[in-house]
PDB file of C-alpha atoms in Angstrom:
ATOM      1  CA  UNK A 154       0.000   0.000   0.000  1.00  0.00           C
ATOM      2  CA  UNK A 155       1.340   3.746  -1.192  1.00  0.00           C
ATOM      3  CA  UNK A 156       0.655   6.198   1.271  1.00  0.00           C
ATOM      4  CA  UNK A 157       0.464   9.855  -0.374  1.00  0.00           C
ATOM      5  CA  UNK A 158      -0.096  12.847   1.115  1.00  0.00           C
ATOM      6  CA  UNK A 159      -3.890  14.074   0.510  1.00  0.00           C
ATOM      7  CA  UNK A 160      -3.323  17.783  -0.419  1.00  0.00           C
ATOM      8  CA  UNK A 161      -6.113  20.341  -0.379  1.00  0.00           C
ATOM      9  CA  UNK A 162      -7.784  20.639  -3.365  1.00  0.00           C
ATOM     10  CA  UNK A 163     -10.762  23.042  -3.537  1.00  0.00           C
ATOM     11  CA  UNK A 164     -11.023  26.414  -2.009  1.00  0.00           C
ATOM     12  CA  UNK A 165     -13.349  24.642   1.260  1.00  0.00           C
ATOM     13  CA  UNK A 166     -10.816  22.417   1.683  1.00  0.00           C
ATOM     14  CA  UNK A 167      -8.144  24.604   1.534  1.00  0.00           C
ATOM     15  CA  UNK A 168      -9.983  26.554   4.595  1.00  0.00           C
ATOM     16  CA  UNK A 169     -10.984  23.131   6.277  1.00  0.00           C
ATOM     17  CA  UNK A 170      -7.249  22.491   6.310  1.00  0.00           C
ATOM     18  CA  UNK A 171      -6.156  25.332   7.603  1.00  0.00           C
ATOM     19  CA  UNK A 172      -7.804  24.937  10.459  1.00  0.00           C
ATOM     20  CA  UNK A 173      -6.521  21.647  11.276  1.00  0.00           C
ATOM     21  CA  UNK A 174      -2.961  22.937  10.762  1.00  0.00           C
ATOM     22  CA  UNK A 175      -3.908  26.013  13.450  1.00  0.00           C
ATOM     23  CA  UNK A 176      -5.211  22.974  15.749  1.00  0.00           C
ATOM     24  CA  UNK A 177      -2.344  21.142  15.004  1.00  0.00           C
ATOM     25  CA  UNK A 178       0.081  24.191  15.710  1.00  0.00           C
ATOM     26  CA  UNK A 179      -1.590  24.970  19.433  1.00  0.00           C
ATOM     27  CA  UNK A 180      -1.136  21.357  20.085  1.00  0.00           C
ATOM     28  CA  UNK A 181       2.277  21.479  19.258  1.00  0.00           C
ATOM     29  CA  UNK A 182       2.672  24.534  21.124  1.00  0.00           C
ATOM     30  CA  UNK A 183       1.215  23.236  24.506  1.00  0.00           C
ATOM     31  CA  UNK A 184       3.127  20.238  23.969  1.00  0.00           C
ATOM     32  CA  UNK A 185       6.601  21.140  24.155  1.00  0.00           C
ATOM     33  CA  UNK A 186       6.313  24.373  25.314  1.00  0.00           C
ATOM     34  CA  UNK A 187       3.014  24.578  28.373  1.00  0.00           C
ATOM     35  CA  UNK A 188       4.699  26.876  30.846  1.00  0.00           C
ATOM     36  CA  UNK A 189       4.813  29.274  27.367  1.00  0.00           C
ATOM     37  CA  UNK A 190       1.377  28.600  25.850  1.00  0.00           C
ATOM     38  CA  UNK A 191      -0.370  28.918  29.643  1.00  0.00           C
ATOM     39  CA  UNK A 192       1.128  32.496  29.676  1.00  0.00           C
ATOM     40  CA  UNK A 193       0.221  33.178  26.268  1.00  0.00           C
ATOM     41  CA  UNK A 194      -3.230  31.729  26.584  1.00  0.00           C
ATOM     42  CA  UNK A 195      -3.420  33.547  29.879  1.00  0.00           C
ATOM     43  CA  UNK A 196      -3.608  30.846  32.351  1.00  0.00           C
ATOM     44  CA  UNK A 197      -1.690  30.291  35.497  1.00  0.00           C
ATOM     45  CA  UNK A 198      -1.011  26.908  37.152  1.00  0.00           C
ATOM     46  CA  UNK A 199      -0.936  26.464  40.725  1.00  0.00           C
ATOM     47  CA  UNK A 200       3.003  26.090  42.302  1.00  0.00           C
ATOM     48  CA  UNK A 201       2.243  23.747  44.302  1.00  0.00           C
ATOM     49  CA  UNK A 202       0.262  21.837  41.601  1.00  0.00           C
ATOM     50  CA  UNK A 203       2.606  20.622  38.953  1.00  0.00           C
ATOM     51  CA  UNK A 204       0.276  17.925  37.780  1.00  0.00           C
ATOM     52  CA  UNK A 205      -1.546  20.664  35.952  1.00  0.00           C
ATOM     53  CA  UNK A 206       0.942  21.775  33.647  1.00  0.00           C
ATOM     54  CA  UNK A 207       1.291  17.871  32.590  1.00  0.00           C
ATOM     55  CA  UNK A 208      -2.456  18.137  31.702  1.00  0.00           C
ATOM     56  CA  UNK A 209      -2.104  20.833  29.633  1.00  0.00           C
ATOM     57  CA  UNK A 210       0.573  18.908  28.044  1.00  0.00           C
ATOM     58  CA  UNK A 211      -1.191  15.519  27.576  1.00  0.00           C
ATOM     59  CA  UNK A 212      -4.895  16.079  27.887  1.00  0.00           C
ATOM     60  CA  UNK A 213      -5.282  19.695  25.937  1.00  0.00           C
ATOM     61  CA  UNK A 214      -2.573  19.219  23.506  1.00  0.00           C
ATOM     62  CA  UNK A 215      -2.799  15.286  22.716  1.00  0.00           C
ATOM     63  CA  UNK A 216      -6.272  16.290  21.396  1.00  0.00           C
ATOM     64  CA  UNK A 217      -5.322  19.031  19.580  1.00  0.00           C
ATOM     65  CA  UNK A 218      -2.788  16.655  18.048  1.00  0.00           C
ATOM     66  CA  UNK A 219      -4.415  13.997  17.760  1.00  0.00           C
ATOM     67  CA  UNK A 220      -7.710  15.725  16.034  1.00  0.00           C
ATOM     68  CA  UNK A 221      -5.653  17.942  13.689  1.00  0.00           C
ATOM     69  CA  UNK A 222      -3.165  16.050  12.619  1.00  0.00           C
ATOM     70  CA  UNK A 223      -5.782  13.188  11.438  1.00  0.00           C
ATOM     71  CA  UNK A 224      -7.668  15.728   9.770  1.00  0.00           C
ATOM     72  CA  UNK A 225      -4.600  16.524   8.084  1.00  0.00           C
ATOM     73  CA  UNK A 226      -3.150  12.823   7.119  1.00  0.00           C
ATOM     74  CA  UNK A 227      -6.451  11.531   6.199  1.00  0.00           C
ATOM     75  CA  UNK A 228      -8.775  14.495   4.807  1.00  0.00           C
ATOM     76  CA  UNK A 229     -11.708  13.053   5.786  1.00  0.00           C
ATOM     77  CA  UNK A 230     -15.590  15.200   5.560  1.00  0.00           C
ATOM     78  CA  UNK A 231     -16.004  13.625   8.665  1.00  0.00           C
ATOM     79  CA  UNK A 232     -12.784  14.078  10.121  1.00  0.00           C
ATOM     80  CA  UNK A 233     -13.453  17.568   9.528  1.00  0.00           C
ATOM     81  CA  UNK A 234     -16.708  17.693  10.790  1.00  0.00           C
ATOM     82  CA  UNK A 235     -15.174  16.732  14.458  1.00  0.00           C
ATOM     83  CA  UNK A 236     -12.788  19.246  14.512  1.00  0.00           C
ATOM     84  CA  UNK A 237     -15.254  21.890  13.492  1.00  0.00           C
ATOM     85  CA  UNK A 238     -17.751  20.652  16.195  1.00  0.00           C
ATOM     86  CA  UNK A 239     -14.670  20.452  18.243  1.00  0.00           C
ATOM     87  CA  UNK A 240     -14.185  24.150  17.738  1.00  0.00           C
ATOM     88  CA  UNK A 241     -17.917  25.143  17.749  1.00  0.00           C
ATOM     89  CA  UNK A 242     -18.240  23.674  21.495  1.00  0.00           C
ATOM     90  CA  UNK A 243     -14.966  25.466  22.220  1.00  0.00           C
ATOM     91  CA  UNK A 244     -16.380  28.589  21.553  1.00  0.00           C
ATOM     92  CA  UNK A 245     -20.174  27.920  23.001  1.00  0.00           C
ATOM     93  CA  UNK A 246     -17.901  26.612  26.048  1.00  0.00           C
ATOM     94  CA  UNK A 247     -16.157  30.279  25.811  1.00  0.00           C
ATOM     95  CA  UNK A 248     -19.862  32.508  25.874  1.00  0.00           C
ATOM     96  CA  UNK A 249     -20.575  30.706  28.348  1.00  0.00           C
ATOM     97  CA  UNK A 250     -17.893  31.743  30.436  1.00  0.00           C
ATOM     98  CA  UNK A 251     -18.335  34.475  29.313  1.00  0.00           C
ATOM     99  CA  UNK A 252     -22.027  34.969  30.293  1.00  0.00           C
ATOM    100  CA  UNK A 253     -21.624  33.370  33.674  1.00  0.00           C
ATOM    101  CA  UNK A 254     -18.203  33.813  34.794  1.00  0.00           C
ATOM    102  CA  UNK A 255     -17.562  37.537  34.168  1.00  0.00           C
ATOM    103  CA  UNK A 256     -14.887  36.865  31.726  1.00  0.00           C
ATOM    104  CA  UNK A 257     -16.449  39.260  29.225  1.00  0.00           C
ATOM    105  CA  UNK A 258     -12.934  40.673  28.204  1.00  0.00           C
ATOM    106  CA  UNK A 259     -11.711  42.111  25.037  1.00  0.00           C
ATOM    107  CA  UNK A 260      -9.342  39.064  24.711  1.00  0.00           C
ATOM    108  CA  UNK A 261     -12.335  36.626  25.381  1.00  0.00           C
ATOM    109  CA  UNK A 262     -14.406  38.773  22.370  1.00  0.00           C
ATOM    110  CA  UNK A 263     -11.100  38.378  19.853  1.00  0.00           C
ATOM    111  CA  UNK A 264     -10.799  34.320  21.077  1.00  0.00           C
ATOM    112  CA  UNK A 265     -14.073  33.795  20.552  1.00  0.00           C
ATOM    113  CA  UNK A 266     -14.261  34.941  16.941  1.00  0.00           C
ATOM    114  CA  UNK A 267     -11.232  32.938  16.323  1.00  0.00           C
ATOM    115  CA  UNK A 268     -12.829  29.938  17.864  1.00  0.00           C
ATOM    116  CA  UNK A 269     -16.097  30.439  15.154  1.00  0.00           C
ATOM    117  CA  UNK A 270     -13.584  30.943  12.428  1.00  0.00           C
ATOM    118  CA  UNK A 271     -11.435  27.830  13.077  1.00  0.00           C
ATOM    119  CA  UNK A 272     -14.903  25.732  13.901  1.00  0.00           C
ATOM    120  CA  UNK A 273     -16.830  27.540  10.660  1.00  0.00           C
ATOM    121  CA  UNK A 274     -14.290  26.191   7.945  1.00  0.00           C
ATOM    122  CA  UNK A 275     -14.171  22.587   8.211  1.00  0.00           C
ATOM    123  CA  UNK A 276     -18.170  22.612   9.111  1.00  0.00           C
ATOM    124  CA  UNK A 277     -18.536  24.474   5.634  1.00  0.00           C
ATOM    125  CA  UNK A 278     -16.498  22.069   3.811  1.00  0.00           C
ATOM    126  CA  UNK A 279     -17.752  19.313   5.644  1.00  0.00           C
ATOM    127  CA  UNK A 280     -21.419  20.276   5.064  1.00  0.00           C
ATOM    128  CA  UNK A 281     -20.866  20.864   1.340  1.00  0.00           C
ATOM    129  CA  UNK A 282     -21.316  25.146   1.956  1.00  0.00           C
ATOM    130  CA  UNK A 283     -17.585  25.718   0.449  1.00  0.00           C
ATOM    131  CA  UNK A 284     -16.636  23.491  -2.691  1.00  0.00           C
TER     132      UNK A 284
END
């Protein structure tokens, strides 16, 4: 069996893609680098609770891994469809927050539209909106 790498080919997937290499690239991020991607992501571990910077590493960023890059290897509709729902709970996860946790911040507003953008994409090329 040849394995070949499936390249976008339409403009959807193109965007679909994308967003699995931006899930792949956080994942990457929070795994080698968590101390890094907490700060940047504005989050602050406990001292005397070093356990949580290994979740960050293995629970946050094996999924973003391990979602994006099979989205990526296999360019699957479906594949795509689960990160995009992946995203779209991210960000309903984020207004809600938002709504009930007083985190109504300008940073919170710009993550948030990222969040739709990087869950929009793949749902549009996975729901035949983007050829």
């Amino acid at each position: 069996m040849e394995f070949s790498f499936p390249w976008p080919m339409s403009q959807g997937e193109w965007l679909a893609w994308s967003s699995a290499i931006v899930t792949t690239a956080l994942g990457l991020f929070l795994f080698l680098a968590p101390g890094l991607a907490f700060r940047v992501l504005r989050l602050q571990p406990h001292p005397d609770k070093p356990e949580a910077v290994t979740e960050g590493r293995s629970r946050i960023a094996g999924f973003y891994l391990g979602l994006g890059l099979c989205a990526i290897l296999l360019a699957q509709p479906l594949l795509y469809m689960a990160l995009g729902f992946s995203w779209l709970f991210t960000a309903f996860g984020r207004i809600l927050g938002m709504m009930t946790d007083g985190a109504n911040t300008p940073y919170n507003w710009v993550a948030l539209i990222v969040d739709l953008a990087l869950a929009l994409f793949p749902l549009a090329f996975a729901f035949g909106f983007l050829p």
